[in-house]
PDB file of C-alpha atoms in Angstrom:
ATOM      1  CA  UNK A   1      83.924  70.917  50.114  1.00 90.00           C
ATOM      2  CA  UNK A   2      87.741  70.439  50.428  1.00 95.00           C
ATOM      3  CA  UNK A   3      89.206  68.512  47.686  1.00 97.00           C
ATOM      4  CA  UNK A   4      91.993  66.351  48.139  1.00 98.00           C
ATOM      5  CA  UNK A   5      94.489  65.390  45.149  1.00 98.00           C
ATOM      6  CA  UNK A   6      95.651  62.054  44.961  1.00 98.00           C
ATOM      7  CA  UNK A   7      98.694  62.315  42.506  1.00 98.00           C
ATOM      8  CA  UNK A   8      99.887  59.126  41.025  1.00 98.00           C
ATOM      9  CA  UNK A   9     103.702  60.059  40.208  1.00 97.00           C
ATOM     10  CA  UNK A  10     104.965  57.706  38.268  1.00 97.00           C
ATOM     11  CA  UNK A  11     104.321  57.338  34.253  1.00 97.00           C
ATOM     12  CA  UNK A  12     106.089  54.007  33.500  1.00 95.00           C
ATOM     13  CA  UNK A  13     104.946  51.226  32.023  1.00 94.00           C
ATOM     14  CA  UNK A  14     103.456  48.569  34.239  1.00 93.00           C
ATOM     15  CA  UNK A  15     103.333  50.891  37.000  1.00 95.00           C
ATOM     16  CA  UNK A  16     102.732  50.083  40.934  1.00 96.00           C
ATOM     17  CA  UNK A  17     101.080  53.330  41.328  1.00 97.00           C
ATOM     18  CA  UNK A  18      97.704  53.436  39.809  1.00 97.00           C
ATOM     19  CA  UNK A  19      96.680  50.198  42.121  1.00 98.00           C
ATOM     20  CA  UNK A  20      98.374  52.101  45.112  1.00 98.00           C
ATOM     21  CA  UNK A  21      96.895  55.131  44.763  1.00 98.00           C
ATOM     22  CA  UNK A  22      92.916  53.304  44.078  1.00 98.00           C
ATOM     23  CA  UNK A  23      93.749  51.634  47.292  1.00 98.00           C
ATOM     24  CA  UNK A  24      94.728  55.275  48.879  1.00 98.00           C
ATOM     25  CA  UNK A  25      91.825  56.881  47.657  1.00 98.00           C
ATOM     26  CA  UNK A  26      89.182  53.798  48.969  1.00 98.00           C
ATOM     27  CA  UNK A  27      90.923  54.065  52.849  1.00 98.00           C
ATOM     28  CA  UNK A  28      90.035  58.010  52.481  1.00 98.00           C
ATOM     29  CA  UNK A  29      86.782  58.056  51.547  1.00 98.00           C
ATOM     30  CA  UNK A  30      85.709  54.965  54.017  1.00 98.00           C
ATOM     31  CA  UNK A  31      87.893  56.699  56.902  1.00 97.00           C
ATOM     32  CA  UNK A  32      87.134  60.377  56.238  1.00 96.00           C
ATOM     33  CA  UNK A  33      83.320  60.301  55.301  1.00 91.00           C
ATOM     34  CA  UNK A  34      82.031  63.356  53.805  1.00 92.00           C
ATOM     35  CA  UNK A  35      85.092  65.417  55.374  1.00 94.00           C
ATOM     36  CA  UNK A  36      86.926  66.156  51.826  1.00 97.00           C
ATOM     37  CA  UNK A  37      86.609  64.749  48.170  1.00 97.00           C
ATOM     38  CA  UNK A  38      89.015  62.540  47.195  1.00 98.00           C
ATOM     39  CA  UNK A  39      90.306  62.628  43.795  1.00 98.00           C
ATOM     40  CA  UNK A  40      92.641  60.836  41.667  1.00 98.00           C
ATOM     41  CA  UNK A  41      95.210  62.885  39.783  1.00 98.00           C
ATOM     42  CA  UNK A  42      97.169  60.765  37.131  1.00 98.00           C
ATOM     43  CA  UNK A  43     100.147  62.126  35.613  1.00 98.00           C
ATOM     44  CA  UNK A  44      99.630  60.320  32.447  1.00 97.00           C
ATOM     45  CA  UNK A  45      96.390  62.438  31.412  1.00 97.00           C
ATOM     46  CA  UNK A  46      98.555  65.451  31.281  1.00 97.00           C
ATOM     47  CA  UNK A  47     101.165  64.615  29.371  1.00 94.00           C
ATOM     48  CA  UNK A  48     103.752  67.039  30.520  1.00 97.00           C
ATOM     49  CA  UNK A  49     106.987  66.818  28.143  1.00 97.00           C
ATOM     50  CA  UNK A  50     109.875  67.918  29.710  1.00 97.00           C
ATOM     51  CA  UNK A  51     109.656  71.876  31.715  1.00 96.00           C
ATOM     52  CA  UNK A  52     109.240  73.653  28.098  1.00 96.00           C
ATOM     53  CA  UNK A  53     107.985  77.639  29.617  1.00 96.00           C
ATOM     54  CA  UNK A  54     110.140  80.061  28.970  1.00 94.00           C
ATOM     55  CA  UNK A  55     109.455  82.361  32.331  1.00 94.00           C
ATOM     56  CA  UNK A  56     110.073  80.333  35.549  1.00 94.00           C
ATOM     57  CA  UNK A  57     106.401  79.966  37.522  1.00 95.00           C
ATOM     58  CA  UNK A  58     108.301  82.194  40.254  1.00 93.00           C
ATOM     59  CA  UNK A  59     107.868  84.824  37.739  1.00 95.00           C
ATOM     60  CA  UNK A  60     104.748  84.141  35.491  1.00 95.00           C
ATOM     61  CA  UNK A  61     102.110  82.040  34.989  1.00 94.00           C
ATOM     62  CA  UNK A  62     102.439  79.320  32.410  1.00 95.00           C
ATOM     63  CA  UNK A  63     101.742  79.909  28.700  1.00 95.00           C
ATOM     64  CA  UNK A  64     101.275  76.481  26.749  1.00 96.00           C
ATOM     65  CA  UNK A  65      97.762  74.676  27.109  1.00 97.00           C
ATOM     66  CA  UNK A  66      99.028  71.776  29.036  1.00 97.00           C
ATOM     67  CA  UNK A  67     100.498  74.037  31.455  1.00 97.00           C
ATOM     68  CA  UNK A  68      97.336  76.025  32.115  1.00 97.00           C
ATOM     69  CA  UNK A  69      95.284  72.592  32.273  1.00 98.00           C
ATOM     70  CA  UNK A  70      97.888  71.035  34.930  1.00 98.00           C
ATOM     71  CA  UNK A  71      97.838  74.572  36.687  1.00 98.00           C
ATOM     72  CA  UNK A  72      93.881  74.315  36.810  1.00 98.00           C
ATOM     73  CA  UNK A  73      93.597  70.809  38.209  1.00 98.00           C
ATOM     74  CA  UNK A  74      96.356  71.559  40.844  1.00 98.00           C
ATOM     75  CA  UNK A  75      94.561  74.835  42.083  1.00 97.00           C
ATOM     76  CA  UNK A  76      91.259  73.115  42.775  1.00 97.00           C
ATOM     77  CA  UNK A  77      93.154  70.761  45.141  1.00 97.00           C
ATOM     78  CA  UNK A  78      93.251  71.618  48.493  1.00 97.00           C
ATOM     79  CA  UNK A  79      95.413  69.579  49.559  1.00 98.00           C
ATOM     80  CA  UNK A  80      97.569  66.333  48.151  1.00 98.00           C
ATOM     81  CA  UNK A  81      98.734  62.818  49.177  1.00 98.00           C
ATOM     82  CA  UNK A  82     101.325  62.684  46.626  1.00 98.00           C
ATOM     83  CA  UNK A  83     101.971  58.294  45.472  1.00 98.00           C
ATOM     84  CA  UNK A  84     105.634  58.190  44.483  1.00 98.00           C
ATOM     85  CA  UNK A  85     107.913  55.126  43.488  1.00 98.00           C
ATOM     86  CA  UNK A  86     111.737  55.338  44.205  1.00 97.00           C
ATOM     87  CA  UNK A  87     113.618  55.272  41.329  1.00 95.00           C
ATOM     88  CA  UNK A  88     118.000  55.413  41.806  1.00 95.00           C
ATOM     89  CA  UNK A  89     116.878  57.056  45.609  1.00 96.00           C
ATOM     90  CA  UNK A  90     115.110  59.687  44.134  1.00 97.00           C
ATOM     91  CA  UNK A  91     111.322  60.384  42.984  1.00 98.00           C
ATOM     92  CA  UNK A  92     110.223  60.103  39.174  1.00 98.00           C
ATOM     93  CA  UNK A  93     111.362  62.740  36.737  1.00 97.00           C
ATOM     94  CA  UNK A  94     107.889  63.091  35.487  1.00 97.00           C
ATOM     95  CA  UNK A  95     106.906  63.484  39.131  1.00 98.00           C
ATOM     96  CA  UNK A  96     109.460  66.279  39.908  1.00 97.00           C
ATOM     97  CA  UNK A  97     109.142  68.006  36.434  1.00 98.00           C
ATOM     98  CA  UNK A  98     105.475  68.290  36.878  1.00 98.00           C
ATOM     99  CA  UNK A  99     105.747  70.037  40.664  1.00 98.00           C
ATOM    100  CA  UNK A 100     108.507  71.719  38.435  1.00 97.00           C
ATOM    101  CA  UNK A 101     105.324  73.567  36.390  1.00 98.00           C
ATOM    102  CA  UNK A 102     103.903  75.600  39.336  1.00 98.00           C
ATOM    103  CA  UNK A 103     104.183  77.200  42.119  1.00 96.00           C
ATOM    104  CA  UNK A 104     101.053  79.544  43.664  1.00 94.00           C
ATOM    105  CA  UNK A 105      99.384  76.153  42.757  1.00 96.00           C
ATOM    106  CA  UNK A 106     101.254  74.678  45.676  1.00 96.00           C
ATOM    107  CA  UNK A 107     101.591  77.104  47.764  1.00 94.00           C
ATOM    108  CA  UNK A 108      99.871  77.118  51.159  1.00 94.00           C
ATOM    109  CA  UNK A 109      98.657  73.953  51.086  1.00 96.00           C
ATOM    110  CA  UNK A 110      99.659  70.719  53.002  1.00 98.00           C
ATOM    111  CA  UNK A 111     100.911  67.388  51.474  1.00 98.00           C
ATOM    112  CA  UNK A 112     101.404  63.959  52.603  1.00 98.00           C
ATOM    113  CA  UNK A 113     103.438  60.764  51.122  1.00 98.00           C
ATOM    114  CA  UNK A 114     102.543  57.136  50.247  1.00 98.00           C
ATOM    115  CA  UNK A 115     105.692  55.220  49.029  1.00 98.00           C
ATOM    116  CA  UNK A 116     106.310  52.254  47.279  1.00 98.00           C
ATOM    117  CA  UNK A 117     109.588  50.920  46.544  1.00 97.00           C
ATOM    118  CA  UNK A 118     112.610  48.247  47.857  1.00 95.00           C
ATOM    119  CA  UNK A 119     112.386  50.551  50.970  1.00 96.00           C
ATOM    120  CA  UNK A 120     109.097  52.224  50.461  1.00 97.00           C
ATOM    121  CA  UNK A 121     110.696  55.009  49.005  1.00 98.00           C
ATOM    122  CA  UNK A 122     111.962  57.252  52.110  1.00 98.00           C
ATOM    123  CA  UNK A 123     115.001  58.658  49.975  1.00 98.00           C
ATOM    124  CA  UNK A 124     112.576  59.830  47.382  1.00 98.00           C
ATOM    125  CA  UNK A 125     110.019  61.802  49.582  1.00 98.00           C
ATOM    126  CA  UNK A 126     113.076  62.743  51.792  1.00 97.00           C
ATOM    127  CA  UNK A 127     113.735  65.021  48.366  1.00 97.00           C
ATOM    128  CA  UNK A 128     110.297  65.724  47.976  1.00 98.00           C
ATOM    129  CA  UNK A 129     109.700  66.924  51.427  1.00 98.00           C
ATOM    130  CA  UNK A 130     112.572  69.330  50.591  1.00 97.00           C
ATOM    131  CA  UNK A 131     110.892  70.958  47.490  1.00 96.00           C
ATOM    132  CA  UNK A 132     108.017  71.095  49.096  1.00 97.00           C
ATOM    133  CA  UNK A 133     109.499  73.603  51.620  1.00 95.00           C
ATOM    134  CA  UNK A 134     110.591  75.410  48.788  1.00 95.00           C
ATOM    135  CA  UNK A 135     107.092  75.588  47.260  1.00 95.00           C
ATOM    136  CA  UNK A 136     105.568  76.912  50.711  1.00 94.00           C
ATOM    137  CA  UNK A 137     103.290  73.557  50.835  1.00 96.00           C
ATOM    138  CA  UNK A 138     102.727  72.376  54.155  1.00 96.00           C
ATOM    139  CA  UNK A 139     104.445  68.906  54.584  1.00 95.00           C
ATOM    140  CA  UNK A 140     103.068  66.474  57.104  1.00 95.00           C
ATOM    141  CA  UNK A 141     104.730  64.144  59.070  1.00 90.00           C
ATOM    142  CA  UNK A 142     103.075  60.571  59.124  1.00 92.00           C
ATOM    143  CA  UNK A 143     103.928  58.713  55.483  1.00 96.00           C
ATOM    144  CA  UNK A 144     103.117  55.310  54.282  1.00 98.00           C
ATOM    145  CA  UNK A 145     106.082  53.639  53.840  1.00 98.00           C
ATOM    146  CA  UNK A 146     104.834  50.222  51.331  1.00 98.00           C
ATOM    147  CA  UNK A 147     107.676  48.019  50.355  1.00 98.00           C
ATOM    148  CA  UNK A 148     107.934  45.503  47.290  1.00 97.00           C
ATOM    149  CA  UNK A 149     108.565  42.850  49.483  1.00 96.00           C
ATOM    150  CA  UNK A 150     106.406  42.515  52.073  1.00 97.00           C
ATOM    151  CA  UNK A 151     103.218  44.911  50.640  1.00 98.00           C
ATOM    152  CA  UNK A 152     102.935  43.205  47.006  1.00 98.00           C
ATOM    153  CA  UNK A 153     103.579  40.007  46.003  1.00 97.00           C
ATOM    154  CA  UNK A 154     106.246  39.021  43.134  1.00 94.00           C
ATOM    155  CA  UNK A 155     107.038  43.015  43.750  1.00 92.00           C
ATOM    156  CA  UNK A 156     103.882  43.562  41.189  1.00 91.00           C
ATOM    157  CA  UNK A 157     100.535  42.399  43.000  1.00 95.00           C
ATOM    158  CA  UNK A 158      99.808  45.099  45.860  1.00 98.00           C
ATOM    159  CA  UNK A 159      98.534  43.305  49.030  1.00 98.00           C
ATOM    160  CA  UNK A 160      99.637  45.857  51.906  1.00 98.00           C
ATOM    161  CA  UNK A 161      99.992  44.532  55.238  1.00 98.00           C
ATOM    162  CA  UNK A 162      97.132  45.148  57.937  1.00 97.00           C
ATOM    163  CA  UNK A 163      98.994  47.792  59.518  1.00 98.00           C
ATOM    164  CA  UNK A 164      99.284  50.237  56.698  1.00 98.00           C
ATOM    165  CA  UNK A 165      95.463  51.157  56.951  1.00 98.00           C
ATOM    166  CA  UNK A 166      96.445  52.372  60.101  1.00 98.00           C
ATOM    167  CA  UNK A 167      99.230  54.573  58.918  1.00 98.00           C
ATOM    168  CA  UNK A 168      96.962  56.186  55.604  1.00 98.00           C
ATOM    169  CA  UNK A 169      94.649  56.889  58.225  1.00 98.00           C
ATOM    170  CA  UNK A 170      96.988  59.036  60.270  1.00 98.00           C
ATOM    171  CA  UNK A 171      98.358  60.501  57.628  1.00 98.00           C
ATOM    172  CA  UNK A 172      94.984  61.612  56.617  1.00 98.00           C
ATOM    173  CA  UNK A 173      93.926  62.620  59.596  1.00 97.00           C
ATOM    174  CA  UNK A 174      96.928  65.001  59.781  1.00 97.00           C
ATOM    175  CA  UNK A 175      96.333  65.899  56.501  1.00 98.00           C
ATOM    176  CA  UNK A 176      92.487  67.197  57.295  1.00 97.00           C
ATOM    177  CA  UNK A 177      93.459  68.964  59.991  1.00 96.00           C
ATOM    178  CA  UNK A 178      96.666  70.905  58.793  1.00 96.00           C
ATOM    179  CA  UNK A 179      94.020  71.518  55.626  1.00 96.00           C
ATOM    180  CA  UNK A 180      91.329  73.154  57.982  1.00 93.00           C
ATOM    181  CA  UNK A 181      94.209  75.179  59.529  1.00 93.00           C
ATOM    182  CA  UNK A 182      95.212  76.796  56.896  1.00 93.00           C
ATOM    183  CA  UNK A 183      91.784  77.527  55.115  1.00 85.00           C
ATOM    184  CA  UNK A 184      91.217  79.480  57.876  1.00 75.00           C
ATOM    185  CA  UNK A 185      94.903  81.126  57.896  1.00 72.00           C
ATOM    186  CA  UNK A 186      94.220  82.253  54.106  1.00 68.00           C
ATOM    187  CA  UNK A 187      90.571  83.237  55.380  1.00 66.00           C
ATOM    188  CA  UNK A 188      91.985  85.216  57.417  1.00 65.00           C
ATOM    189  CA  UNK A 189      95.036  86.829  55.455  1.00 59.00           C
ATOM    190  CA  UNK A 190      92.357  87.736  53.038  1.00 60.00           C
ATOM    191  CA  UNK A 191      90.137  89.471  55.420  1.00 60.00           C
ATOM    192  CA  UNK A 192      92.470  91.814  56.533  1.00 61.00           C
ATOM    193  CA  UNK A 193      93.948  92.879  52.882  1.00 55.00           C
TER     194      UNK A 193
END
């Protein structure tokens, strides 16, 4: 069965992204059926402090424990729908230093963006888009774009406009099917080594 990450990004206090990303993961399951397993992935468990391995992941595998149990939870995804905040038009630092970890974790595998934020936070997955190039990850076009104004109320209670269903559920869709795509690309790759 295909397993798809749900990453809540942010760490901080109070934090949008836990309600966001429960809301995320109850469209998917009710839209997609049986398709994939849906799993939330909260930064917070892990704990990350600040990139301490001393070979870059380009390189090595991590050493410390938190790196291998990150590295573990990451490789059983198949695929992600990353929940980011914007802070200062960029992602969370715990966000970016815990892509920062890995990288065959990543690799070959397709992502997809929900957003919260004054503008839903396009300048932040702009960036991440960008790394995830970098990483080899598949990134797919349709993103949720959920503002503070009009999606929660007092910028703190999410109530997403009608609409957005509509949007998780391409971005899904997209998701699945760039998933399937390359399951069988790495199928095959594998065959013929």
């Amino acid at each position: 069965m295909t397993t798809i990450g749900i990453i809540i990004g942010s760490t901080r206090p109070g934090r949008n992204g836990e309600e966001v990303a429960r809301w995320v993961r109850e469209l998917a399951v009710a839209h997609a059926g049986d398709a994939a397993d849906f799993d939330l992935v909260d930064l917070q468990d892990y704990r990350l402090p600040l990139l301490d391995e001393p070979i870059p992941a380009a390189r090595a595998d991590g050493t410390q424990p938190h790196t291998r149990r990150w590295a573990e939870r990451i490789g059983a995804c198949d695929a992600f729908v990353v929940v980011t905040p914007e802070y200062n038009t960029t992602a969370p630092s715990s966000l970016t230093n815990a892509i920062d970890y890995l990288l065959r974790e990543w690799a070959g595998k397709p992502v997809g963006y929900v957003g919260y934020g004054i503008y839903g936070a396009v300048m932040a997955i702009h960036k991440l888009r960008a790394q995830a190039g970098v990483l080899r990850m598949a990134d797919i076009g349709p993103q949720v774009a959920l503002t503070l104004a009009e999606d929660f109320v007092n910028f703190t209670e999410f109530r997403p406009r009608e609409f957005q269903a509509g949007r998780l559920h391409e971005l899904l869709d997209e998701l699945l099917a760039w998933e399937r795509a390359l399951v069988s690309l790495r199928t095959e790759a594998g065959a013929a080594s």
